[in-house]
Structures are given as structure tokens and as C-alpha cells.
XYZ file of N, CA and C in Angstrom:
438
model
N 136.630 70.736 17.830
C 135.164 70.820 18.992
C 134.531 70.393 19.736
N 133.998 68.947 18.285
C 133.125 68.178 18.850
C 134.115 67.039 19.642
N 135.128 66.829 19.956
C 135.660 65.443 19.985
C 135.916 66.091 22.630
N 135.826 67.935 21.556
C 136.362 68.237 22.971
C 134.935 67.951 23.962
N 133.669 67.947 22.895
C 132.338 67.817 23.898
C 131.892 66.631 24.302
N 132.402 66.097 23.110
C 132.220 64.592 24.066
C 132.785 64.317 24.794
N 133.649 64.150 25.538
C 134.840 63.851 26.926
C 133.893 63.282 27.235
N 133.078 64.778 28.115
C 132.116 64.119 29.482
C 130.796 63.204 29.558
N 130.538 63.364 28.357
C 129.250 62.291 27.618
C 127.503 63.224 28.185
N 127.387 64.577 28.083
C 126.468 64.587 28.607
C 125.821 64.321 27.769
N 125.010 63.993 26.838
C 124.246 63.930 25.782
C 124.269 62.955 26.139
N 125.046 61.631 26.356
C 123.952 60.056 26.117
C 122.572 59.780 27.897
N 122.595 61.019 28.833
C 121.935 61.285 30.143
C 120.792 61.140 28.619
N 120.207 59.881 29.397
C 118.507 59.828 28.960
C 117.566 60.957 29.659
N 117.065 61.872 28.929
C 115.610 62.733 29.515
C 114.771 62.888 29.103
N 113.770 63.012 28.940
C 112.398 63.222 28.996
C 111.477 64.111 27.804
N 112.594 65.365 28.728
C 111.974 66.545 28.417
C 113.621 67.105 27.117
N 113.047 66.789 26.088
C 114.102 67.232 24.745
C 115.039 68.663 24.723
N 114.270 69.984 25.475
C 115.083 70.789 25.780
C 115.505 70.452 27.050
N 116.062 69.596 27.432
C 116.906 70.160 28.404
C 118.687 69.611 27.587
N 118.031 68.088 27.128
C 119.592 68.154 26.039
C 119.780 69.615 25.667
N 119.127 69.937 24.651
C 119.257 71.119 24.243
C 120.407 71.779 24.619
N 119.368 72.633 25.629
C 119.966 73.368 27.371
C 121.259 73.464 27.573
N 121.673 71.733 27.466
C 122.876 71.590 28.004
C 123.831 71.120 27.119
N 123.569 71.253 26.127
C 124.409 70.994 24.371
C 124.858 72.502 23.907
N 124.074 73.777 24.638
C 124.491 74.976 24.055
C 125.410 75.183 24.654
N 125.003 74.688 26.332
C 125.919 75.665 27.631
C 127.167 74.880 27.173
N 127.197 73.453 26.435
C 128.773 72.994 26.350
C 129.252 73.784 25.216
N 129.064 73.965 24.200
C 129.823 74.497 22.976
C 129.924 75.681 23.608
N 128.986 77.248 24.024
C 129.499 78.250 24.893
C 130.790 78.161 25.509
N 130.846 77.053 26.139
C 131.971 76.787 27.470
C 133.852 76.759 26.311
N 133.040 75.631 25.038
C 134.433 75.063 24.162
C 134.496 76.360 23.947
N 133.835 76.958 23.328
C 134.426 78.682 21.865
C 134.921 79.717 23.287
N 134.706 79.620 24.569
C 134.690 80.446 25.453
C 136.337 80.266 25.544
N 136.554 78.723 26.009
C 137.785 78.605 26.396
C 138.938 78.799 25.151
N 138.319 78.274 23.602
C 139.065 79.025 22.890
C 139.004 80.181 22.180
N 138.333 81.319 22.339
C 139.116 81.958 22.466
C 139.577 82.803 23.787
N 139.715 82.330 25.074
C 140.971 82.471 25.960
C 142.037 82.163 25.452
N 141.997 80.777 25.014
C 143.255 80.196 24.445
C 144.636 81.269 23.238
N 143.120 82.054 22.008
C 143.531 82.678 21.080
C 144.121 84.051 21.706
N 143.339 84.719 23.312
C 143.655 85.818 23.281
C 145.129 85.941 24.129
N 145.759 84.845 24.544
C 147.039 84.493 25.398
C 147.157 83.489 24.920
N 147.404 83.117 23.202
C 148.223 82.390 22.680
C 150.138 82.799 23.238
N 150.748 84.123 23.159
C 151.598 83.911 23.442
C 152.368 83.759 24.915
N 151.378 83.688 25.477
C 151.512 83.670 26.647
C 151.557 81.800 27.345
N 152.131 80.723 27.829
C 151.885 79.815 28.557
C 152.417 78.776 29.780
N 151.688 80.458 30.318
C 151.054 79.725 31.651
C 149.817 79.973 31.353
N 148.867 80.377 30.561
C 147.733 80.225 30.961
C 146.812 79.234 29.763
N 146.990 77.853 29.078
C 146.731 77.333 28.993
C 146.912 76.443 29.709
N 145.441 75.687 29.580
C 144.436 75.274 30.157
C 143.952 74.382 28.968
N 143.221 72.917 30.246
C 143.046 72.153 29.986
C 140.825 72.573 30.026
N 140.344 71.717 29.154
C 138.474 72.023 29.300
C 138.031 72.232 30.517
N 139.029 70.945 31.241
C 137.843 70.568 32.913
C 138.712 71.691 33.457
N 140.043 71.947 33.665
C 140.189 73.262 34.375
C 140.026 74.655 34.551
N 140.395 74.491 32.913
C 138.552 76.114 32.388
C 137.195 76.263 32.998
N 136.229 75.085 32.919
C 135.503 74.966 33.526
C 135.844 75.343 35.041
N 136.625 74.274 36.166
C 136.625 74.857 36.884
C 136.414 75.837 37.529
N 137.543 76.458 36.670
C 138.152 78.135 36.899
C 136.995 79.284 36.482
N 136.193 78.950 35.801
C 135.164 79.726 35.155
C 133.727 79.778 36.376
N 133.248 78.127 36.705
C 132.792 78.327 38.185
C 132.911 78.905 39.480
N 134.334 78.538 39.245
C 134.174 79.477 41.349
C 134.466 81.311 40.222
N 134.730 81.497 39.394
C 134.712 83.225 38.954
C 133.193 83.511 38.638
N 132.790 82.786 38.326
C 131.248 83.287 38.841
C 131.481 83.039 39.758
N 130.790 82.017 40.575
C 130.171 81.735 42.295
C 130.570 83.333 43.340
N 132.411 83.162 42.555
C 132.576 83.897 43.522
C 132.399 85.415 43.782
N 131.573 86.023 42.422
C 131.440 87.420 42.435
C 130.358 87.530 42.821
N 129.138 86.158 42.869
C 128.099 86.936 43.637
C 128.077 87.035 45.445
N 129.047 85.625 45.724
C 128.646 86.124 47.367
C 129.995 87.383 47.573
N 130.598 87.874 47.217
C 131.323 89.166 47.936
C 129.830 90.220 47.371
N 129.050 90.160 46.409
C 128.058 90.939 46.374
C 126.981 91.556 47.324
N 126.841 89.721 47.390
C 125.490 89.957 48.643
C 125.990 89.982 50.719
N 124.772 90.733 50.654
C 125.120 91.201 51.587
C 125.406 90.179 53.078
N 125.215 89.641 54.099
C 126.181 89.452 55.367
C 124.521 88.419 55.771
N 124.365 89.601 56.577
C 122.845 90.005 57.380
C 122.235 89.754 57.174
N 122.047 90.716 56.244
C 120.274 91.159 55.271
C 119.351 90.191 54.766
N 119.738 88.612 55.027
C 118.856 87.334 54.869
C 117.440 87.549 55.980
N 116.527 88.059 55.368
C 115.116 87.511 56.230
C 115.214 86.198 56.652
N 114.709 86.280 57.578
C 114.165 84.155 57.817
C 113.142 84.534 57.505
N 111.238 83.319 57.064
C 111.019 83.190 57.164
C 110.455 82.072 58.785
N 109.488 82.388 58.515
C 109.197 81.323 59.575
C 107.805 80.696 59.318
N 108.879 79.313 59.473
C 107.347 77.817 59.443
C 106.324 77.965 60.115
N 105.350 77.839 59.616
C 103.639 76.906 59.435
C 102.990 78.530 59.147
N 102.462 78.635 59.748
C 100.852 79.890 58.945
C 101.109 81.028 59.075
N 101.922 81.851 57.325
C 102.247 83.101 58.024
C 101.069 83.463 56.775
N 100.019 84.914 56.863
C 99.687 85.859 56.396
C 100.407 86.084 55.264
N 99.540 85.588 54.595
C 100.296 86.521 53.112
C 99.874 87.789 52.745
N 98.824 88.653 53.302
C 98.958 89.641 53.162
C 99.300 90.775 54.480
N 99.716 91.978 54.340
C 100.031 92.975 55.031
C 98.877 92.853 56.461
N 99.472 92.930 57.474
C 98.666 92.654 58.419
C 97.841 94.344 59.475
N 97.922 95.193 58.366
C 96.968 95.979 58.381
C 96.156 96.119 57.123
N 96.454 95.165 56.008
C 94.755 95.112 54.853
C 94.162 94.662 55.231
N 94.765 93.430 56.337
C 94.220 92.663 56.556
C 93.249 92.116 57.805
N 93.409 93.655 58.458
C 92.727 93.558 59.517
C 91.312 95.278 58.861
N 91.870 95.812 58.580
C 91.309 97.001 58.224
C 89.702 96.762 57.710
N 88.832 97.921 58.284
C 87.664 97.753 57.786
C 87.252 97.485 56.231
N 87.896 97.328 55.237
C 87.819 97.413 53.899
C 86.963 96.171 53.399
N 86.128 96.168 52.285
C 85.393 95.315 52.392
C 86.350 93.781 51.714
N 85.951 93.331 52.503
C 85.895 92.038 52.605
C 85.173 91.238 53.116
N 85.235 90.699 51.384
C 83.805 89.835 51.140
C 83.941 87.769 50.641
N 83.322 87.014 51.062
C 83.743 86.257 50.726
C 83.156 85.775 48.967
N 84.339 85.565 48.117
C 83.354 84.858 46.819
C 84.448 83.264 46.534
N 84.036 83.047 45.790
C 83.607 81.667 45.219
C 84.727 82.355 43.843
N 85.471 80.293 44.034
C 85.618 80.489 42.302
C 86.363 78.793 42.002
N 86.395 78.759 40.628
C 86.067 77.136 40.392
C 87.567 77.241 40.407
N 88.409 77.172 40.471
C 89.871 76.562 40.539
C 89.866 76.657 42.583
N 90.322 75.428 42.841
C 90.647 75.688 44.141
C 91.458 76.107 44.066
N 92.948 76.244 45.791
C 94.170 76.806 46.116
C 94.065 76.361 47.284
N 95.280 76.761 47.820
C 95.805 76.265 49.242
C 94.565 77.457 50.226
N 94.279 77.114 51.095
C 93.798 78.553 52.483
C 95.488 78.941 52.746
N 95.296 80.468 52.759
C 97.118 81.399 53.692
C 96.497 80.111 55.264
N 95.156 80.194 55.389
C 95.356 80.328 57.003
C 95.596 79.152 57.500
N 95.087 77.809 57.234
C 94.501 76.210 57.920
C 96.028 75.682 57.145
N 96.791 76.311 55.481
C 98.176 74.848 55.040
C 98.918 75.217 55.412
N 99.794 73.969 55.336
C 101.434 74.227 56.543
C 101.715 73.599 54.680
N 102.939 74.090 54.646
C 103.639 72.482 53.738
C 103.641 70.804 53.956
N 103.130 70.960 54.652
C 103.632 69.310 55.015
C 101.588 69.168 55.091
N 100.449 69.593 55.674
C 99.010 69.526 55.351
C 98.302 70.300 54.769
N 98.858 70.328 53.674
C 97.663 71.294 52.270
C 96.724 71.257 52.101
N 96.040 71.962 52.671
C 94.216 72.121 52.531
C 93.428 73.072 52.102
N 93.047 72.455 50.295
C 92.673 73.806 49.259
C 91.282 74.290 49.608
N 90.571 75.051 48.724
C 89.613 75.793 49.178
C 88.842 76.416 47.817
N 87.919 76.970 47.635
C 87.747 77.549 46.466
C 87.337 79.132 46.994
N 86.832 79.061 48.105
C 86.747 80.339 48.206
C 87.863 81.604 48.330
N 87.502 83.037 48.023
C 88.889 83.399 48.540
C 88.246 85.041 48.944
N 88.801 85.833 49.499
C 89.342 87.332 50.074
C 88.930 88.383 49.012
N 87.978 89.449 47.786
C 87.959 89.689 47.365
C 88.287 91.336 48.553
N 88.773 91.377 48.991
C 89.178 92.789 49.730
C 90.668 93.015 49.912
N 91.151 91.743 50.071
C 92.868 92.158 50.047
C 93.592 91.647 48.460
N 94.732 92.445 49.007
C 95.023 92.497 46.978
C 95.388 91.496 46.405
N 95.421 90.588 47.115
C 96.922 89.229 46.248
C 95.090 88.578 46.791
N 93.963 88.702 46.793
C 93.022 87.978 46.538
C 92.981 86.105 47.400
N 93.202 86.269 49.093
C 93.995 85.756 49.976
C 93.219 84.287 49.690
N 92.873 82.746 49.704
C 92.037 81.928 49.266
C 91.945 81.186 50.473
N 91.206 81.747 51.080
C 90.227 80.772 52.844
C 89.230 79.741 52.750
N 88.855 79.483 54.225
C 87.695 78.795 53.939
C 86.681 80.189 55.098
N 85.176 80.103 53.953
C 84.451 80.832 54.034
C 84.325 80.797 56.173
N 84.364 80.084 57.091
C 84.021 79.714 58.644
C 85.235 80.091 59.427
N 85.309 79.367 59.789
C 86.576 79.715 61.171
C 87.937 80.482 60.331
N 88.439 79.836 58.878
C 89.974 80.348 58.159
C 89.340 82.188 57.845
N 88.948 82.468 57.271
C 87.870 83.620 57.588
C 88.461 84.717 58.137
N 87.573 84.380 59.018
C 87.084 85.307 60.525
C 88.879 85.536 61.389
N 89.411 83.699 61.289
C 90.669 84.586 62.587
C 91.503 85.226 61.187
N 91.343 84.502 59.951
C 92.898 85.753 60.068
C 92.437 86.813 58.947
N 91.337 87.749 59.000
C 91.164 89.090 59.070
C 90.926 89.557 61.059
N 90.892 88.335 61.880
C 91.279 89.165 63.786
C 92.341 88.469 63.625
N 93.421 87.923 64.090
C 93.488 87.792 64.567
C 95.418 88.619 63.655
């Protein structure tokens, strides 16, 4: 088993995070053990004899094809780029108690922050269920009215 694992040199990769090496080692051992069980179950049939590389490829093909068949084709919701409100339009525009509050930890403003330009703020809305972080001047008013 050690000889089969050593072929690919997975454990010679340098990594700062020790758990990555441990994860890949456990994954490799699980694949080798699965190949051993597969060959024992099909020992009388010589057509099922596979190398570790071909077994890994067929295992990968089998695992990825099962998910691709179950996935609906047109059920993917496309997200629009840019400034998207995180709360529903009815919730944030109702007359609920939308008040500005302060938090010591800052987060991205949900109105004016984009993936390209991150704008941080300490203020959030207490009336929204997700506690949307907003600037207390323009962003707060525009977020709850537009």
C-alpha cells in the first residue's frame, strides 16, 4: 500500500498548513483501499483489473457524472453584477423600525460596496432581518427607498 501511495508524490508538496497534507494522505489511502476492495470483489473476472491511475480516473468520472445528471439545466439563478440589496424589497421599504445603530466591527456597505471597490462601515440597520451594514447618510436612505 505504501508503494502505491508513493508513486504520485502527493506528500512531498510543501505546505504551511499541516492539515492539508494529512487530508491528502487520508484521501490517498481511502482510494488505495477502495482499489484493493474492488480487485478482491472482482478477482475472478480479469477484465476488471485496473491500475491505480485508471481506477482513480474512473472513480472521478463516476463521481462527477452522478452530480451532473441530477443538476437541472435551466434552474440556475444568475446574479446581477453590481450593487444588490441583501434584504427583500418589501422588507426594506416597509415602515418597520429601521434605525441606525453602531457596531465596533466594520463590514461592507450593502449599498455602495462592490467586489471591485469595498467600502466599509460600522453602522447597520436594526429593522432589517440581516442587519444590513449601511452608511448613515446617503446609503441608508437610498437603500430603504429605492
